[in-house]
Coordinates of C-alpha atoms in Angstrom, one line a residue:
X1 CA 0.1 -0.1 0.0
X2 CA 1.4 3.4 -1.0
X3 CA 1.9 5.9 1.8
X4 CA 0.9 9.5 1.6
X5 CA 1.6 12.4 3.8
X6 CA -2.2 13.2 3.8
X7 CA -5.2 11.1 3.3
X8 CA -8.5 11.5 1.7
X9 CA -9.8 8.1 2.4
X10 CA -11.6 6.0 -0.3
X11 CA -15.1 5.6 1.4
X12 CA -16.1 2.0 1.7
X13 CA -18.4 3.0 -0.8
X14 CA -16.6 4.3 -3.6
X15 CA -13.9 3.0 -5.5
X16 CA -12.5 6.6 -5.0
X17 CA -9.0 7.2 -6.2
X18 CA -6.2 9.6 -5.2
X19 CA -4.5 11.7 -7.7
X20 CA -1.5 9.9 -9.0
X21 CA 1.4 12.3 -8.5
X22 CA 4.1 12.8 -6.0
X23 CA 2.1 15.5 -4.1
X24 CA -1.6 15.0 -4.9
X25 CA -3.0 17.5 -2.3
X26 CA -2.0 21.0 -1.4
X27 CA 0.4 21.4 1.5
X28 CA -0.5 23.0 4.8
X29 CA -2.0 22.2 8.1
X30 CA -5.6 21.9 6.8
X31 CA -4.8 18.7 5.0
X32 CA -5.7 15.4 7.0
X33 CA -2.7 13.3 8.1
X34 CA -2.3 9.5 8.1
X35 CA -2.0 6.6 5.7
X36 CA -3.9 6.4 2.5
X37 CA -6.9 4.1 2.3
X38 CA -6.1 3.6 -1.4
X39 CA -5.9 -0.1 -2.1
X40 CA -3.3 -1.6 -4.4
X41 CA -4.4 -1.6 -8.2
X42 CA -6.8 -4.6 -8.4
X43 CA -6.1 -7.4 -11.0
X44 CA -9.0 -8.4 -13.0
X45 CA -10.3 -11.8 -12.3
X46 CA -12.7 -13.5 -14.9
X47 CA -15.9 -14.4 -13.4
X48 CA -17.5 -17.5 -14.8
X49 CA -21.2 -17.2 -15.8
X50 CA -23.8 -19.6 -17.2
X51 CA -27.4 -19.6 -18.3
X52 CA -29.7 -17.1 -16.3
X53 CA -31.8 -18.5 -13.7
X54 CA -35.4 -17.5 -12.7
X55 CA -37.1 -16.0 -9.7
X56 CA -40.5 -17.0 -8.5
X57 CA -42.8 -20.0 -9.4
X58 CA -45.9 -18.2 -10.9
X59 CA -46.3 -17.0 -14.3
X60 CA -45.7 -14.8 -16.3
X61 CA -42.1 -14.1 -16.0
X62 CA -40.5 -11.1 -17.6
X63 CA -37.0 -10.4 -18.8
X64 CA -34.7 -7.8 -17.3
X65 CA -31.6 -7.0 -19.4
X66 CA -28.3 -5.7 -17.6
X67 CA -25.8 -3.4 -19.3
X68 CA -22.1 -3.1 -17.8
X69 CA -20.6 0.2 -18.4
X70 CA -17.6 -0.6 -16.4
X71 CA -14.4 -2.5 -16.9
X72 CA -14.9 -5.7 -14.8
X73 CA -17.5 -8.4 -15.1
X74 CA -20.1 -8.5 -12.3
X75 CA -22.8 -10.8 -10.9
X76 CA -26.0 -9.3 -10.3
X77 CA -29.1 -10.5 -8.4
X78 CA -32.2 -9.0 -6.8
X79 CA -31.5 -7.2 -3.4
X80 CA -35.0 -6.4 -2.6
X81 CA -38.4 -7.7 -3.9
X82 CA -42.0 -6.6 -3.4
X83 CA -44.7 -8.5 -5.0
X84 CA -47.5 -6.6 -6.7
X85 CA -49.2 -4.7 -4.1
X86 CA -46.7 -5.9 -1.3
X87 CA -44.1 -4.4 0.8
X88 CA -40.4 -4.7 -0.2
X89 CA -38.1 -6.9 1.7
X90 CA -34.8 -8.8 1.4
X91 CA -35.3 -11.1 -1.5
X92 CA -33.8 -14.3 0.0
X93 CA -32.4 -16.9 -2.3
X94 CA -31.5 -14.9 -5.4
X95 CA -31.4 -15.8 -9.2
X96 CA -28.2 -14.2 -10.7
X97 CA -26.2 -13.9 -14.0
X98 CA -22.8 -12.5 -15.0
X99 CA -22.7 -9.3 -17.1
X100 CA -19.5 -8.5 -18.9
X101 CA -18.3 -5.3 -20.2
X102 CA -19.6 -5.1 -23.8
X103 CA -22.3 -7.5 -23.3
X104 CA -22.9 -11.2 -23.3
X105 CA -25.8 -13.4 -24.3
X106 CA -26.7 -14.2 -20.7
X107 CA -26.8 -10.7 -19.3
X108 CA -30.5 -11.0 -18.3
X109 CA -32.6 -12.6 -15.7
X110 CA -36.3 -13.7 -16.1
X111 CA -38.4 -12.4 -13.0
X112 CA -41.7 -12.7 -11.4
X113 CA -44.0 -9.7 -11.5
X114 CA -43.2 -7.2 -8.8
X115 CA -40.6 -4.5 -8.0
X116 CA -37.1 -5.0 -7.6
X117 CA -33.7 -3.4 -6.6
X118 CA -30.3 -4.8 -7.3
X119 CA -27.1 -5.9 -5.7
X120 CA -24.0 -6.8 -7.8
X121 CA -20.4 -8.0 -7.1
X122 CA -17.1 -8.3 -8.7
X123 CA -13.7 -9.7 -8.3
X124 CA -10.7 -7.3 -7.2
X125 CA -8.0 -10.0 -7.2
X126 CA -5.5 -10.3 -4.4
X127 CA -5.3 -6.5 -3.5
X128 CA -3.4 -7.0 -0.2
X129 CA -1.0 -9.8 -1.1
X130 CA -2.4 -12.3 1.6
X131 CA -3.1 -15.2 -1.1
X132 CA -6.8 -14.4 -1.0
X133 CA -9.1 -13.1 -3.6
X134 CA -11.0 -9.9 -2.5
X135 CA -14.3 -8.8 -3.8
X136 CA -16.5 -5.7 -3.8
X137 CA -20.3 -4.9 -4.2
X138 CA -22.7 -2.3 -4.9
X139 CA -26.5 -1.8 -4.2
X140 CA -28.6 0.1 -6.8
X141 CA -31.8 1.3 -5.3
X142 CA -33.3 2.5 -8.5
X143 CA -36.4 0.1 -8.4
X144 CA -37.7 -1.6 -11.5
X145 CA -41.4 -2.6 -11.6
X146 CA -42.4 -5.6 -13.8
X147 CA -46.1 -5.8 -14.6
X148 CA -48.2 -7.3 -17.4
X149 CA -47.5 -4.2 -19.7
X150 CA -43.6 -5.3 -19.9
X151 CA -42.7 -7.1 -23.1
X152 CA -41.7 -10.6 -23.1
X153 CA -39.2 -9.9 -25.8
X154 CA -35.7 -9.5 -24.6
X155 CA -35.3 -6.6 -27.1
X156 CA -37.8 -4.5 -25.6
X157 CA -37.4 -5.4 -22.0
X158 CA -36.7 -3.3 -18.9
X159 CA -32.9 -2.4 -18.9
X160 CA -30.7 -1.8 -15.9
X161 CA -27.3 0.0 -16.5
X162 CA -24.6 -0.8 -13.7
X163 CA -20.9 -0.3 -13.5
X164 CA -18.1 -2.3 -12.0
X165 CA -16.4 -0.4 -10.3
X166 CA -18.9 2.1 -9.7
X167 CA -17.0 5.2 -8.5
X168 CA -19.8 5.5 -5.9
X169 CA -21.0 2.8 -4.2
X170 CA -18.3 0.2 -3.9
X171 CA -18.5 -2.0 -0.6
X172 CA -16.2 -4.8 0.4
X173 CA -17.3 -8.4 0.0
X174 CA -19.8 -10.1 -2.1
X175 CA -23.6 -9.4 -2.0
X176 CA -24.2 -11.9 0.8
X177 CA -21.9 -9.7 3.1
X178 CA -24.0 -6.7 2.4
X179 CA -25.7 -5.7 5.8
X180 CA -29.4 -5.0 5.9
X181 CA -31.2 -2.2 7.8
X182 CA -30.2 -2.6 11.6
X183 CA -32.3 0.2 13.1
X184 CA -35.8 -0.4 13.6
X185 CA -38.2 2.3 12.1
X186 CA -38.9 4.8 14.9
X187 CA -40.0 8.4 15.5
X188 CA -37.3 11.3 15.8
X189 CA -36.0 11.8 19.3
X190 CA -36.6 15.2 21.1
X191 CA -33.8 17.7 20.7
X192 CA -32.0 19.1 23.4
X193 CA -29.8 22.4 23.6
X194 CA -28.7 23.9 20.2
X195 CA -25.1 23.4 19.7
X196 CA -24.4 24.7 16.5
X197 CA -26.2 26.7 13.6
X198 CA -25.4 27.7 10.2
X199 CA -28.2 29.5 8.5
X200 CA -26.0 30.1 5.4
X201 CA -24.1 33.2 6.9
X202 CA -20.9 31.4 7.7
X203 CA -19.0 28.9 10.1
X204 CA -17.5 26.2 8.0
X205 CA -14.4 26.2 5.9
X206 CA -12.9 24.2 3.1
X207 CA -10.4 21.5 4.0
X208 CA -8.5 21.8 0.5
X209 CA -7.5 24.6 -1.9
X210 CA -9.2 25.8 -5.2
X211 CA -7.5 23.1 -7.2
X212 CA -9.6 20.5 -5.4
X213 CA -12.7 22.2 -4.3
X214 CA -14.6 25.5 -3.6
X215 CA -16.6 26.3 -0.5
X216 CA -18.4 29.7 0.4
X217 CA -21.6 31.5 1.2
X218 CA -24.0 33.3 -1.2
X219 CA -27.6 34.1 -1.1
X220 CA -28.1 32.8 2.5
X221 CA -26.9 29.3 1.4
X222 CA -23.6 27.5 1.8
X223 CA -22.1 26.2 -1.5
X224 CA -19.8 23.3 -1.8
X225 CA -18.2 22.4 -5.0
X226 CA -15.7 19.6 -6.2
X227 CA -13.0 20.5 -8.8
X228 CA -11.5 17.1 -8.7
X229 CA -13.3 13.8 -9.3
X230 CA -13.7 10.8 -6.8
X231 CA -12.3 12.5 -3.8
X232 CA -13.9 13.3 -0.5
X233 CA -14.0 17.0 -0.3
X234 CA -15.3 18.4 3.2
X235 CA -16.0 21.7 4.6
X236 CA -15.6 21.4 8.3
X237 CA -16.9 23.1 11.4
X238 CA -14.2 23.6 14.0
X239 CA -16.5 23.4 17.1
X240 CA -16.4 19.8 19.0
X241 CA -19.8 18.3 19.2
X242 CA -20.7 15.8 21.9
X243 CA -21.0 12.2 20.8
X244 CA -24.8 12.2 21.0
X245 CA -26.3 14.7 18.8
X246 CA -29.0 15.4 16.1
X247 CA -28.1 17.1 12.8
X248 CA -30.6 18.8 10.7
X249 CA -30.0 20.3 7.3
X250 CA -31.9 21.5 4.3
X251 CA -30.3 20.2 1.0
X252 CA -31.4 22.7 -1.5
X253 CA -29.7 21.8 -4.6
X254 CA -27.8 18.8 -6.2
X255 CA -25.6 19.3 -9.1
X256 CA -23.3 16.3 -8.9
X257 CA -24.6 14.2 -11.7
X258 CA -25.2 10.5 -11.6
X259 CA -23.4 8.7 -8.8
X260 CA -23.1 12.2 -6.8
X261 CA -22.7 11.9 -3.2
X262 CA -23.8 14.3 -0.5
X263 CA -22.1 13.5 3.0
X264 CA -22.1 14.3 6.7
X265 CA -18.8 13.6 8.3
X266 CA -18.9 13.5 12.1
X267 CA -17.3 12.2 15.4
X268 CA -14.0 13.3 13.6
X269 CA -10.8 14.0 15.2
X270 CA -9.5 17.6 15.7
X271 CA -9.1 19.7 12.5
X272 CA -5.7 20.8 13.2
X273 CA -4.5 17.1 13.5
X274 CA -6.3 16.0 10.3
X275 CA -9.2 13.8 9.8
X276 CA -7.4 10.7 10.6
X277 CA -10.7 9.1 12.0
X278 CA -14.2 9.8 11.6
X279 CA -17.7 8.3 10.6
X280 CA -19.4 9.4 7.4
X281 CA -23.0 9.1 6.1
X282 CA -23.4 9.3 2.1
X283 CA -26.7 10.1 0.4
X284 CA -26.6 8.8 -3.2
X285 CA -29.8 9.9 -4.9
X286 CA -29.0 8.3 -8.1
X287 CA -28.9 4.9 -6.5
X288 CA -31.6 5.7 -3.7
X289 CA -29.3 4.6 -1.1
X290 CA -27.8 5.7 2.2
X291 CA -24.4 4.5 3.1
X292 CA -22.2 4.4 6.1
X293 CA -18.3 4.0 6.8
X294 CA -15.9 4.4 9.4
X295 CA -12.3 5.6 8.9
X296 CA -9.9 4.7 11.7
X297 CA -6.5 3.8 10.4
X298 CA -8.2 2.0 7.6
X299 CA -11.7 1.4 6.7
X300 CA -13.1 -0.8 9.4
X301 CA -16.8 -0.7 8.7
X302 CA -19.0 -0.3 5.8
X303 CA -22.9 -0.6 5.4
X304 CA -25.4 0.4 2.9
X305 CA -29.3 0.6 2.7
X306 CA -31.5 0.9 -0.2
X307 CA -34.4 3.1 -0.1
X308 CA -37.1 1.0 -1.4
X309 CA -40.0 3.3 0.0
X310 CA -40.7 5.3 -3.1
X311 CA -42.7 7.8 -0.9
X312 CA -39.5 9.2 0.2
X313 CA -38.3 11.7 -2.5
X314 CA -34.6 12.2 -2.9
X315 CA -35.0 15.1 -5.1
X316 CA -33.8 18.5 -3.8
X317 CA -34.8 20.4 -1.8
X318 CA -35.1 17.8 0.8
X319 CA -34.7 17.9 4.8
X320 CA -32.0 15.6 6.1
X321 CA -31.8 14.7 9.6
X322 CA -29.0 12.4 11.3
X323 CA -29.3 11.2 14.8
X324 CA -25.9 9.8 16.6
X325 CA -26.9 8.2 19.9
X326 CA -24.4 5.9 21.3
X327 CA -23.6 3.3 18.5
X328 CA -26.7 4.0 16.7
X329 CA -27.1 6.3 13.5
X330 CA -30.6 6.9 12.3
X331 CA -31.5 8.9 9.4
X332 CA -34.7 10.7 8.5
X333 CA -35.5 12.3 5.1
X334 CA -38.4 14.9 4.8
X335 CA -39.6 13.8 8.2
X336 CA -40.0 10.1 7.5
X337 CA -37.6 7.4 8.9
X338 CA -35.3 6.3 6.2
X339 CA -32.6 3.8 7.6
X340 CA -30.2 3.3 10.2
X341 CA -27.0 1.7 11.2
X342 CA -25.2 0.2 14.3
X343 CA -21.5 0.5 14.9
X344 CA -19.4 1.2 18.0
X345 CA -16.0 1.9 16.3
X346 CA -16.0 5.7 17.1
X347 CA -18.3 7.0 19.8
X348 CA -16.5 9.9 21.0
X349 CA -17.1 13.6 20.5
X350 CA -15.6 15.3 17.7
X351 CA -16.0 17.8 14.9
X352 CA -18.3 17.6 12.0
X353 CA -18.9 18.8 8.5
X354 CA -20.6 18.5 5.1
X355 CA -18.7 16.9 2.1
X356 CA -19.2 16.0 -1.5
X357 CA -17.7 13.1 -3.9
X358 CA -18.6 13.3 -7.5
X359 CA -17.5 11.1 -10.5
X360 CA -17.3 14.0 -12.8
X361 CA -16.6 17.5 -12.2
X362 CA -17.4 20.5 -11.9
X363 CA -20.1 19.2 -9.2
X364 CA -21.8 20.9 -6.4
X365 CA -24.7 21.2 -4.0
X366 CA -26.1 23.8 -1.7
X367 CA -27.4 23.7 1.7
X368 CA -28.7 25.8 4.5
X369 CA -30.5 25.9 8.0
X370 CA -28.0 23.5 9.5
X371 CA -28.6 22.9 13.0
X372 CA -26.9 20.6 15.6
X373 CA -28.5 19.7 18.9
X374 CA -27.6 17.9 21.9
X375 CA -29.5 14.5 22.3
X376 CA -30.5 14.1 26.1

C-alpha cells in the first residue's frame, strides 16, 4: 500500500481514487494526516457465468436486461423484492447472472412480476497480497417494476445499466456480506440544547484549496463544489460536538450528476491534527441509497441501505436529519424514517462537516438551515 503525507480516504462506498502524482494534495495544516486508504491496483479476475436463472414459481415471467458500462464483469441479483401490491423486503435466495463489459448473451434475468432493486459484485484480485481473492459489491436502489405491460421480448425488455467499479457505491465483499437495515423504524428523538447553527451566513471552511474544491456562502446558502473527481471533499466546522447529537439540514440543490454523493462527516478528530478518524454518512440519490463508513487507521466498517420506499423523495430540496446516539445512527428524510446503522467503532465527541464526492466535475450542492442539537 502506498503511503502519503495526507489522506483522503476512499470511502467504503466508492472506488474513489487519489491523484496519481508525487504530491497529490495541497500542502498545509488543513490537510488530513495519516495513511492513505487507497488499495493496491486490482487485478481483473474472470467471473464465469452460465445461463440465467429464474425467480418465483408463478407465471408470467418477464426479462430484465443488464448493461455493464464498467471495466470488470459482475454478478447481479435482486436485492429487495416486493410482490404486486406488497412491501419490499430482502429477496432471500436469489437468481443471478454474470454481465460482462461490452455485453454477453446471458446478461439478463427472467423474473416474476413485482418491484426489484439490485445488488451486484465483482472480483478485485489479491489486493493486499495475502493469497486471498478480494471482492467488492454495490447496491442500486433504482427500483424496476415488472408488470403485465412489460414486453416478453428481451429486445424490448426493462434495461438496467450498472458499472463495476462504480466510482460511487463500492462495498467490500460479495452481496451476501451486504448488511441490511439494522435500526428499526421509529420516530425522531426530542432535541436538547442547540449546539451549532449555520443559516447560510458562515461557520465552515474548506479542507482543501481551489485546485480541488470551492466552498463559500452566497444568497443565504452554503455552496460546496468539487473540482477534482472521486475525492472526499469536506467543509468542516471547528466546534467539537458531543458524541450524542442530532443534525438537521436542508439540502437545497444537487448538481453532482449520476453517482453524486452528499455527505455528513462526524465524530471526527481535531481539524488541526487532520481527519484521521471519523464516521461518514453518504446520500446517493441516483442509487436511492444511504451508505455508512468508518475511517480509523483504515476502513473498518461499511454498510449500505436501499431506500425502497418510493414515497421518500430524494429530489432536492429535501430535509435531512441524522441522529447519533451511542452506537446507533438513524437517518430521516423529509420527516420520515429512512434507515439506520449500528457500529461502535467511534463513539467519542468530535467535529463535523458537510462533504461532496462526484464521479465527474465540476459538481456541487447547496445547503442551509444546518442545526446541531444535543440529544439528552
